[in-house]
Amino acid sequence: MRKSIVNALVLGIVLIFLYLPIVVLAIYSFTDTATIGAAGNFSLENYRVLFTTPELIEMIQGTLLLALASSVLATILGTLGAIGSFYSKKWQRTTMDAMNQVPVINADVVTGFSLCILLIIVLGIDKDTFIPLLVGHTVLSAPFVYLSVTPKLKQMDPSYYEAALDLGATPVQALFKVILPHILPGIFSGFVMAITLSLDDYFVATYTKPATFNTISTYVVNATKGSQTEIKTALWALSTIIFSIVIVAVIGANLLPQKEKEE
């Protein structure tokens, strides 16, 4: 009994440290104060500025397009990599799993700087083409998709694929009609995680983005160094919206497997 109380207390403290700052930020995004901690009246001015300032709208649209494009590519590559590894020999699967861990553990600043050297300096790809930035975010996210899909593959009976082939299905038909439906929750979770990583990334974007382009992360860092108070407080509203969307996406990702079990 005492142990369960201690565990609940520790969990509660951890959750408070994680979510209380975000809750405070969300509350102040609905006020007219420019300083967190100061008293203010209820206001939607921060949200009005967010959705009426051309600079902010352009930055958000660019970030979302980048996140969507890189997440689609990362989901395709990560899913195919996980499927290929799952049906490979043991030593090949072990090697793939080990290699996939390196980008996950590696610091983002090292990944970003390495991609900058390879793509821009060695290969000579122009940063203004957005190719280095797109490749960078895809490389950043694909290993996490791989990690999301692999557990779902392990839960699936590997004989399903062979059975589909024995019944006359082509390899492509077996992939789309047998394997992908079983691992769809893992693919969706990986896709959501890829979007989150892209939205959150700073170092890879800093080293690979065009000079005139900003993601949310790079824009926020630059804005905090400036003196435009109206822009800073509008970013509180943006942070609140992003957090709300992530919460909804996470809840949806967790409810999807439960619905499949009930069916």
PDB file of C-alpha atoms in Angstrom:
ATOM      1  CA  MET A   1       0.000   0.000   0.000  1.00  0.00           C
ATOM      2  CA  ARG A   2       2.777   2.415   0.983  1.00  0.00           C
ATOM      3  CA  LYS A   3       4.774   1.495  -2.128  1.00  0.00           C
ATOM      4  CA  SER A   4       1.825   2.255  -4.424  1.00  0.00           C
ATOM      5  CA  ILE A   5       1.351   5.642  -2.752  1.00  0.00           C
ATOM      6  CA  VAL A   6       5.028   6.500  -3.230  1.00  0.00           C
ATOM      7  CA  ASN A   7       4.888   5.418  -6.872  1.00  0.00           C
ATOM      8  CA  ALA A   8       1.785   7.525  -7.462  1.00  0.00           C
ATOM      9  CA  LEU A   9       3.438  10.505  -5.750  1.00  0.00           C
ATOM     10  CA  VAL A  10       6.593  10.221  -7.862  1.00  0.00           C
ATOM     11  CA  LEU A  11       4.532   9.875 -11.026  1.00  0.00           C
ATOM     12  CA  GLY A  12       2.475  12.901 -10.049  1.00  0.00           C
ATOM     13  CA  ILE A  13       5.587  15.017  -9.448  1.00  0.00           C
ATOM     14  CA  VAL A  14       7.037  14.000 -12.812  1.00  0.00           C
ATOM     15  CA  LEU A  15       3.799  14.853 -14.621  1.00  0.00           C
ATOM     16  CA  ILE A  16       3.624  18.218 -12.866  1.00  0.00           C
ATOM     17  CA  PHE A  17       7.167  19.103 -13.958  1.00  0.00           C
ATOM     18  CA  LEU A  18       6.388  18.015 -17.525  1.00  0.00           C
ATOM     19  CA  TYR A  19       2.985  19.596 -18.063  1.00  0.00           C
ATOM     20  CA  LEU A  20       2.622  22.478 -15.589  1.00  0.00           C
ATOM     21  CA  PRO A  21       4.855  24.867 -17.608  1.00  0.00           C
ATOM     22  CA  ILE A  22       2.845  24.079 -20.747  1.00  0.00           C
ATOM     23  CA  VAL A  23      -0.440  24.654 -18.918  1.00  0.00           C
ATOM     24  CA  VAL A  24       0.829  27.987 -17.578  1.00  0.00           C
ATOM     25  CA  LEU A  25       1.925  29.007 -21.087  1.00  0.00           C
ATOM     26  CA  ALA A  26      -1.488  28.036 -22.469  1.00  0.00           C
ATOM     27  CA  ILE A  27      -3.270  30.094 -19.809  1.00  0.00           C
ATOM     28  CA  TYR A  28      -1.181  33.189 -20.508  1.00  0.00           C
ATOM     29  CA  SER A  29      -1.769  32.842 -24.241  1.00  0.00           C
ATOM     30  CA  PHE A  30      -5.350  33.898 -23.481  1.00  0.00           C
ATOM     31  CA  THR A  31      -4.336  37.070 -21.642  1.00  0.00           C
ATOM     32  CA  ASP A  32      -3.207  40.557 -22.666  1.00  0.00           C
ATOM     33  CA  THR A  33      -0.056  40.543 -20.542  1.00  0.00           C
ATOM     34  CA  ALA A  34       3.397  40.453 -22.112  1.00  0.00           C
ATOM     35  CA  THR A  35       5.079  38.816 -19.123  1.00  0.00           C
ATOM     36  CA  ILE A  36       4.372  35.379 -17.684  1.00  0.00           C
ATOM     37  CA  GLY A  37       3.687  35.791 -13.994  1.00  0.00           C
ATOM     38  CA  ALA A  38       2.102  39.218 -14.318  1.00  0.00           C
ATOM     39  CA  ALA A  39      -1.623  39.771 -13.925  1.00  0.00           C
ATOM     40  CA  GLY A  40      -3.624  40.186 -17.105  1.00  0.00           C
ATOM     41  CA  ASN A  41      -7.137  40.203 -18.491  1.00  0.00           C
ATOM     42  CA  PHE A  42      -8.679  37.597 -20.784  1.00  0.00           C
ATOM     43  CA  SER A  43      -7.901  38.348 -24.399  1.00  0.00           C
ATOM     44  CA  LEU A  44      -7.659  36.630 -27.785  1.00  0.00           C
ATOM     45  CA  GLU A  45      -5.235  39.239 -29.108  1.00  0.00           C
ATOM     46  CA  ASN A  46      -2.347  36.758 -29.284  1.00  0.00           C
ATOM     47  CA  TYR A  47      -4.393  34.466 -31.504  1.00  0.00           C
ATOM     48  CA  ARG A  48      -5.508  37.384 -33.678  1.00  0.00           C
ATOM     49  CA  VAL A  49      -1.881  38.441 -34.200  1.00  0.00           C
ATOM     50  CA  LEU A  50      -0.903  34.840 -34.925  1.00  0.00           C
ATOM     51  CA  PHE A  51      -3.448  34.409 -37.704  1.00  0.00           C
ATOM     52  CA  THR A  52      -3.233  37.915 -39.221  1.00  0.00           C
ATOM     53  CA  THR A  53       0.530  38.513 -39.373  1.00  0.00           C
ATOM     54  CA  PRO A  54       1.792  37.534 -42.870  1.00  0.00           C
ATOM     55  CA  GLU A  55       5.266  36.714 -41.553  1.00  0.00           C
ATOM     56  CA  LEU A  56       3.889  34.260 -39.001  1.00  0.00           C
ATOM     57  CA  ILE A  57       1.412  32.700 -41.434  1.00  0.00           C
ATOM     58  CA  GLU A  58       4.152  32.132 -44.027  1.00  0.00           C
ATOM     59  CA  MET A  59       6.412  30.576 -41.397  1.00  0.00           C
ATOM     60  CA  ILE A  60       3.679  28.225 -40.159  1.00  0.00           C
ATOM     61  CA  GLN A  61       2.661  27.157 -43.665  1.00  0.00           C
ATOM     62  CA  GLY A  62       6.260  26.443 -44.636  1.00  0.00           C
ATOM     63  CA  THR A  63       6.878  24.443 -41.465  1.00  0.00           C
ATOM     64  CA  LEU A  64       3.722  22.371 -41.913  1.00  0.00           C
ATOM     65  CA  LEU A  65       4.500  21.615 -45.575  1.00  0.00           C
ATOM     66  CA  LEU A  66       8.028  20.566 -44.611  1.00  0.00           C
ATOM     67  CA  ALA A  67       6.749  18.396 -41.749  1.00  0.00           C
ATOM     68  CA  LEU A  68       4.135  16.731 -43.961  1.00  0.00           C
ATOM     69  CA  ALA A  69       6.517  16.042 -46.876  1.00  0.00           C
ATOM     70  CA  SER A  70       9.371  14.764 -44.727  1.00  0.00           C
ATOM     71  CA  SER A  71       7.003  12.657 -42.599  1.00  0.00           C
ATOM     72  CA  VAL A  72       5.499  10.959 -45.658  1.00  0.00           C
ATOM     73  CA  LEU A  73       8.973  10.096 -46.951  1.00  0.00           C
ATOM     74  CA  ALA A  74      10.171   9.015 -43.507  1.00  0.00           C
ATOM     75  CA  THR A  75       7.085   6.842 -42.995  1.00  0.00           C
ATOM     76  CA  ILE A  76       7.578   5.099 -46.343  1.00  0.00           C
ATOM     77  CA  LEU A  77      11.297   4.508 -45.774  1.00  0.00           C
ATOM     78  CA  GLY A  78      10.919   3.521 -42.115  1.00  0.00           C
ATOM     79  CA  THR A  79       8.043   1.131 -42.829  1.00  0.00           C
ATOM     80  CA  LEU A  80       9.774  -0.548 -45.761  1.00  0.00           C
ATOM     81  CA  GLY A  81      12.974  -0.785 -43.744  1.00  0.00           C
ATOM     82  CA  ALA A  82      11.167  -2.418 -40.819  1.00  0.00           C
ATOM     83  CA  ILE A  83       9.367  -4.906 -43.095  1.00  0.00           C
ATOM     84  CA  GLY A  84      12.578  -5.753 -44.929  1.00  0.00           C
ATOM     85  CA  SER A  85      14.448  -6.237 -41.666  1.00  0.00           C
ATOM     86  CA  PHE A  86      11.651  -8.384 -40.204  1.00  0.00           C
ATOM     87  CA  TYR A  87      11.767 -10.842 -43.103  1.00  0.00           C
ATOM     88  CA  SER A  88      15.571 -10.898 -43.320  1.00  0.00           C
ATOM     89  CA  LYS A  89      17.982 -13.377 -41.787  1.00  0.00           C
ATOM     90  CA  LYS A  90      18.822 -12.990 -38.117  1.00  0.00           C
ATOM     91  CA  TRP A  91      22.264 -11.411 -38.643  1.00  0.00           C
ATOM     92  CA  GLN A  92      20.853  -8.987 -41.194  1.00  0.00           C
ATOM     93  CA  ARG A  93      17.999  -8.038 -38.867  1.00  0.00           C
ATOM     94  CA  THR A  94      20.401  -7.530 -35.962  1.00  0.00           C
ATOM     95  CA  THR A  95      22.648  -5.339 -38.107  1.00  0.00           C
ATOM     96  CA  MET A  96      19.698  -3.243 -39.294  1.00  0.00           C
ATOM     97  CA  ASP A  97      18.417  -2.790 -35.745  1.00  0.00           C
ATOM     98  CA  ALA A  98      21.865  -1.703 -34.553  1.00  0.00           C
ATOM     99  CA  MET A  99      22.336   0.731 -37.440  1.00  0.00           C
ATOM    100  CA  ASN A 100      18.884   2.202 -36.829  1.00  0.00           C
ATOM    101  CA  GLN A 101      19.840   2.974 -33.216  1.00  0.00           C
ATOM    102  CA  VAL A 102      22.716   5.257 -34.247  1.00  0.00           C
ATOM    103  CA  PRO A 103      20.592   8.160 -35.629  1.00  0.00           C
ATOM    104  CA  VAL A 104      18.235   7.836 -32.654  1.00  0.00           C
ATOM    105  CA  ILE A 105      20.998   8.095 -30.051  1.00  0.00           C
ATOM    106  CA  ASN A 106      23.157  10.520 -32.022  1.00  0.00           C
ATOM    107  CA  ALA A 107      22.888  14.211 -31.088  1.00  0.00           C
ATOM    108  CA  ASP A 108      20.815  16.319 -33.487  1.00  0.00           C
ATOM    109  CA  VAL A 109      23.607  18.874 -33.782  1.00  0.00           C
ATOM    110  CA  VAL A 110      25.975  16.160 -35.056  1.00  0.00           C
ATOM    111  CA  THR A 111      23.356  14.894 -37.522  1.00  0.00           C
ATOM    112  CA  GLY A 112      22.637  18.395 -38.801  1.00  0.00           C
ATOM    113  CA  PHE A 113      26.294  19.343 -39.194  1.00  0.00           C
ATOM    114  CA  SER A 114      27.103  16.025 -40.914  1.00  0.00           C
ATOM    115  CA  LEU A 115      24.237  16.444 -43.378  1.00  0.00           C
ATOM    116  CA  CYS A 116      25.376  19.986 -44.086  1.00  0.00           C
ATOM    117  CA  ILE A 117      28.884  18.755 -44.945  1.00  0.00           C
ATOM    118  CA  LEU A 118      27.648  15.839 -47.061  1.00  0.00           C
ATOM    119  CA  LEU A 119      24.793  17.452 -48.971  1.00  0.00           C
ATOM    120  CA  ILE A 120      25.900  21.058 -49.323  1.00  0.00           C
ATOM    121  CA  ILE A 121      29.690  20.977 -49.252  1.00  0.00           C
ATOM    122  CA  VAL A 122      30.557  17.537 -50.669  1.00  0.00           C
ATOM    123  CA  LEU A 123      27.645  16.987 -53.083  1.00  0.00           C
ATOM    124  CA  GLY A 124      27.210  20.691 -53.803  1.00  0.00           C
ATOM    125  CA  ILE A 125      23.415  20.769 -53.471  1.00  0.00           C
ATOM    126  CA  ASP A 126      22.099  24.311 -53.267  1.00  0.00           C
ATOM    127  CA  LYS A 127      20.377  25.049 -49.941  1.00  0.00           C
ATOM    128  CA  ASP A 128      17.805  27.224 -51.733  1.00  0.00           C
ATOM    129  CA  THR A 129      16.410  24.092 -53.412  1.00  0.00           C
ATOM    130  CA  PHE A 130      15.118  22.897 -50.003  1.00  0.00           C
ATOM    131  CA  ILE A 131      16.526  19.432 -50.824  1.00  0.00           C
ATOM    132  CA  PRO A 132      19.066  19.413 -47.943  1.00  0.00           C
ATOM    133  CA  LEU A 133      16.366  20.470 -45.483  1.00  0.00           C
ATOM    134  CA  LEU A 134      13.884  17.850 -46.722  1.00  0.00           C
ATOM    135  CA  VAL A 135      16.516  15.113 -46.700  1.00  0.00           C
ATOM    136  CA  GLY A 136      17.672  16.177 -43.246  1.00  0.00           C
ATOM    137  CA  HIS A 137      14.218  15.945 -41.677  1.00  0.00           C
ATOM    138  CA  THR A 138      13.554  12.646 -43.433  1.00  0.00           C
ATOM    139  CA  VAL A 139      16.800  11.186 -42.095  1.00  0.00           C
ATOM    140  CA  LEU A 140      15.955  12.515 -38.652  1.00  0.00           C
ATOM    141  CA  SER A 141      12.484  10.921 -38.551  1.00  0.00           C
ATOM    142  CA  ALA A 142      12.799   7.626 -40.455  1.00  0.00           C
ATOM    143  CA  PRO A 143      14.541   5.690 -37.622  1.00  0.00           C
ATOM    144  CA  PHE A 144      11.691   6.529 -35.252  1.00  0.00           C
ATOM    145  CA  VAL A 145       9.143   5.228 -37.762  1.00  0.00           C
ATOM    146  CA  TYR A 146      11.209   2.045 -37.955  1.00  0.00           C
ATOM    147  CA  LEU A 147      11.013   1.702 -34.162  1.00  0.00           C
ATOM    148  CA  SER A 148       7.237   2.248 -34.202  1.00  0.00           C
ATOM    149  CA  VAL A 149       6.535  -0.312 -36.913  1.00  0.00           C
ATOM    150  CA  THR A 150       8.881  -3.090 -35.708  1.00  0.00           C
ATOM    151  CA  PRO A 151       6.862  -4.033 -32.567  1.00  0.00           C
ATOM    152  CA  LYS A 152       3.697  -4.391 -34.664  1.00  0.00           C
ATOM    153  CA  LEU A 153       5.521  -6.712 -37.050  1.00  0.00           C
ATOM    154  CA  LYS A 154       6.706  -8.831 -34.120  1.00  0.00           C
ATOM    155  CA  GLN A 155       3.106  -9.142 -32.924  1.00  0.00           C
ATOM    156  CA  MET A 156       2.042 -10.445 -36.337  1.00  0.00           C
ATOM    157  CA  ASP A 157       2.359 -14.097 -37.304  1.00  0.00           C
ATOM    158  CA  PRO A 158       5.145 -14.196 -39.953  1.00  0.00           C
ATOM    159  CA  SER A 159       3.392 -17.073 -41.702  1.00  0.00           C
ATOM    160  CA  TYR A 160       0.597 -14.766 -42.891  1.00  0.00           C
ATOM    161  CA  TYR A 161       2.753 -13.507 -45.741  1.00  0.00           C
ATOM    162  CA  GLU A 162       3.704 -17.003 -46.921  1.00  0.00           C
ATOM    163  CA  ALA A 163       0.083 -18.116 -46.654  1.00  0.00           C
ATOM    164  CA  ALA A 164      -1.030 -15.229 -48.860  1.00  0.00           C
ATOM    165  CA  LEU A 165       1.564 -16.205 -51.471  1.00  0.00           C
ATOM    166  CA  ASP A 166       0.437 -19.848 -51.333  1.00  0.00           C
ATOM    167  CA  LEU A 167      -3.129 -18.715 -51.982  1.00  0.00           C
ATOM    168  CA  GLY A 168      -2.091 -16.983 -55.202  1.00  0.00           C
ATOM    169  CA  ALA A 169      -1.391 -13.414 -54.082  1.00  0.00           C
ATOM    170  CA  THR A 170       1.574 -11.575 -55.589  1.00  0.00           C
ATOM    171  CA  PRO A 171       4.210 -10.171 -53.213  1.00  0.00           C
ATOM    172  CA  VAL A 172       2.786  -6.673 -53.703  1.00  0.00           C
ATOM    173  CA  GLN A 173      -0.778  -7.861 -53.010  1.00  0.00           C
ATOM    174  CA  ALA A 174       0.383  -9.702 -49.903  1.00  0.00           C
ATOM    175  CA  LEU A 175       2.123  -6.554 -48.719  1.00  0.00           C
ATOM    176  CA  PHE A 176      -0.916  -4.314 -49.112  1.00  0.00           C
ATOM    177  CA  LYS A 177      -3.656  -6.783 -48.142  1.00  0.00           C
ATOM    178  CA  VAL A 178      -1.964  -8.728 -45.339  1.00  0.00           C
ATOM    179  CA  ILE A 179       1.043  -6.983 -43.825  1.00  0.00           C
ATOM    180  CA  LEU A 180       0.124  -3.283 -43.960  1.00  0.00           C
ATOM    181  CA  PRO A 181      -3.357  -3.707 -42.368  1.00  0.00           C
ATOM    182  CA  HIS A 182      -1.756  -5.516 -39.410  1.00  0.00           C
ATOM    183  CA  ILE A 183       0.872  -2.854 -38.792  1.00  0.00           C
ATOM    184  CA  LEU A 184      -1.258   0.213 -39.589  1.00  0.00           C
ATOM    185  CA  PRO A 185      -1.358   1.478 -35.958  1.00  0.00           C
ATOM    186  CA  GLY A 186       2.445   1.389 -35.839  1.00  0.00           C
ATOM    187  CA  ILE A 187       2.668   3.222 -39.156  1.00  0.00           C
ATOM    188  CA  PHE A 188       0.262   5.898 -37.926  1.00  0.00           C
ATOM    189  CA  SER A 189       2.184   6.304 -34.656  1.00  0.00           C
ATOM    190  CA  GLY A 190       5.437   6.622 -36.575  1.00  0.00           C
ATOM    191  CA  PHE A 191       3.903   9.193 -38.921  1.00  0.00           C
ATOM    192  CA  VAL A 192       2.673  11.313 -36.003  1.00  0.00           C
ATOM    193  CA  MET A 193       6.069  11.038 -34.329  1.00  0.00           C
ATOM    194  CA  ALA A 194       7.792  12.072 -37.563  1.00  0.00           C
ATOM    195  CA  ILE A 195       5.629  15.190 -37.799  1.00  0.00           C
ATOM    196  CA  THR A 196       6.379  16.034 -34.165  1.00  0.00           C
ATOM    197  CA  LEU A 197      10.124  15.610 -34.700  1.00  0.00           C
ATOM    198  CA  SER A 198      10.045  17.833 -37.766  1.00  0.00           C
ATOM    199  CA  LEU A 199       8.097  20.551 -35.963  1.00  0.00           C
ATOM    200  CA  ASP A 200      10.443  20.346 -32.980  1.00  0.00           C
ATOM    201  CA  ASP A 201      13.769  20.175 -34.824  1.00  0.00           C
ATOM    202  CA  TYR A 202      16.147  23.105 -34.602  1.00  0.00           C
ATOM    203  CA  PHE A 203      19.716  21.936 -35.299  1.00  0.00           C
ATOM    204  CA  VAL A 204      19.122  20.017 -38.558  1.00  0.00           C
ATOM    205  CA  ALA A 205      17.011  22.889 -39.903  1.00  0.00           C
ATOM    206  CA  THR A 206      19.619  25.464 -38.887  1.00  0.00           C
ATOM    207  CA  TYR A 207      22.371  23.742 -40.848  1.00  0.00           C
ATOM    208  CA  THR A 208      20.354  22.801 -43.942  1.00  0.00           C
ATOM    209  CA  LYS A 209      17.625  25.435 -44.460  1.00  0.00           C
ATOM    210  CA  PRO A 210      17.727  28.305 -46.975  1.00  0.00           C
ATOM    211  CA  ALA A 211      18.751  31.622 -45.461  1.00  0.00           C
ATOM    212  CA  THR A 212      15.339  33.213 -46.080  1.00  0.00           C
ATOM    213  CA  PHE A 213      13.292  30.294 -44.731  1.00  0.00           C
ATOM    214  CA  ASN A 214      12.368  29.663 -41.096  1.00  0.00           C
ATOM    215  CA  THR A 215      10.742  26.739 -39.362  1.00  0.00           C
ATOM    216  CA  ILE A 216       8.808  27.243 -36.153  1.00  0.00           C
ATOM    217  CA  SER A 217      11.821  26.244 -34.048  1.00  0.00           C
ATOM    218  CA  THR A 218      14.327  28.520 -35.778  1.00  0.00           C
ATOM    219  CA  TYR A 219      11.811  31.369 -35.846  1.00  0.00           C
ATOM    220  CA  VAL A 220      11.091  31.043 -32.124  1.00  0.00           C
ATOM    221  CA  VAL A 221      14.786  31.097 -31.245  1.00  0.00           C
ATOM    222  CA  ASN A 222      15.347  34.198 -33.378  1.00  0.00           C
ATOM    223  CA  ALA A 223      12.208  35.892 -32.037  1.00  0.00           C
ATOM    224  CA  THR A 224      13.257  35.435 -28.408  1.00  0.00           C
ATOM    225  CA  LYS A 225      16.437  37.391 -29.198  1.00  0.00           C
ATOM    226  CA  GLY A 226      14.483  40.303 -30.636  1.00  0.00           C
ATOM    227  CA  SER A 227      12.348  43.020 -29.073  1.00  0.00           C
ATOM    228  CA  GLN A 228       8.990  42.454 -30.812  1.00  0.00           C
ATOM    229  CA  THR A 229       6.789  41.718 -27.790  1.00  0.00           C
ATOM    230  CA  GLU A 230       3.668  41.231 -29.920  1.00  0.00           C
ATOM    231  CA  ILE A 231       5.381  38.471 -31.909  1.00  0.00           C
ATOM    232  CA  LYS A 232       6.701  36.768 -28.777  1.00  0.00           C
ATOM    233  CA  THR A 233       3.293  36.570 -27.127  1.00  0.00           C
ATOM    234  CA  ALA A 234       1.713  35.354 -30.383  1.00  0.00           C
ATOM    235  CA  LEU A 235       4.145  32.434 -30.213  1.00  0.00           C
ATOM    236  CA  TRP A 236       2.553  31.489 -26.875  1.00  0.00           C
ATOM    237  CA  ALA A 237      -0.680  30.968 -28.782  1.00  0.00           C
ATOM    238  CA  LEU A 238       1.128  28.954 -31.455  1.00  0.00           C
ATOM    239  CA  SER A 239       2.706  26.714 -28.803  1.00  0.00           C
ATOM    240  CA  THR A 240      -0.709  26.124 -27.236  1.00  0.00           C
ATOM    241  CA  ILE A 241      -2.237  25.124 -30.571  1.00  0.00           C
ATOM    242  CA  ILE A 242       0.625  22.741 -31.372  1.00  0.00           C
ATOM    243  CA  PHE A 243       0.385  21.094 -27.955  1.00  0.00           C
ATOM    244  CA  SER A 244      -3.381  20.674 -28.300  1.00  0.00           C
ATOM    245  CA  ILE A 245      -3.018  19.058 -31.720  1.00  0.00           C
ATOM    246  CA  VAL A 246      -0.336  16.677 -30.426  1.00  0.00           C
ATOM    247  CA  ILE A 247      -2.538  15.654 -27.479  1.00  0.00           C
ATOM    248  CA  VAL A 248      -5.443  14.895 -29.815  1.00  0.00           C
ATOM    249  CA  ALA A 249      -3.153  12.933 -32.166  1.00  0.00           C
ATOM    250  CA  VAL A 250      -1.682  10.884 -29.299  1.00  0.00           C
ATOM    251  CA  ILE A 251      -5.133  10.068 -27.931  1.00  0.00           C
ATOM    252  CA  GLY A 252      -6.254   9.017 -31.413  1.00  0.00           C
ATOM    253  CA  ALA A 253      -3.167   6.844 -31.871  1.00  0.00           C
ATOM    254  CA  ASN A 254      -3.906   5.062 -28.593  1.00  0.00           C
ATOM    255  CA  LEU A 255      -7.626   4.615 -29.260  1.00  0.00           C
ATOM    256  CA  LEU A 256      -7.083   3.080 -32.710  1.00  0.00           C
ATOM    257  CA  PRO A 257      -5.569  -0.215 -31.436  1.00  0.00           C
ATOM    258  CA  GLN A 258      -8.321  -0.513 -28.802  1.00  0.00           C
ATOM    259  CA  LYS A 259     -11.039  -0.216 -31.464  1.00  0.00           C
ATOM    260  CA  GLU A 260      -9.330  -2.887 -33.543  1.00  0.00           C
ATOM    261  CA  LYS A 261      -9.261  -5.240 -30.539  1.00  0.00           C
ATOM    262  CA  GLU A 262     -12.977  -4.681 -29.900  1.00  0.00           C
ATOM    263  CA  GLU A 263     -13.781  -5.481 -33.543  1.00  0.00           C
TER     264      GLU A 263
END
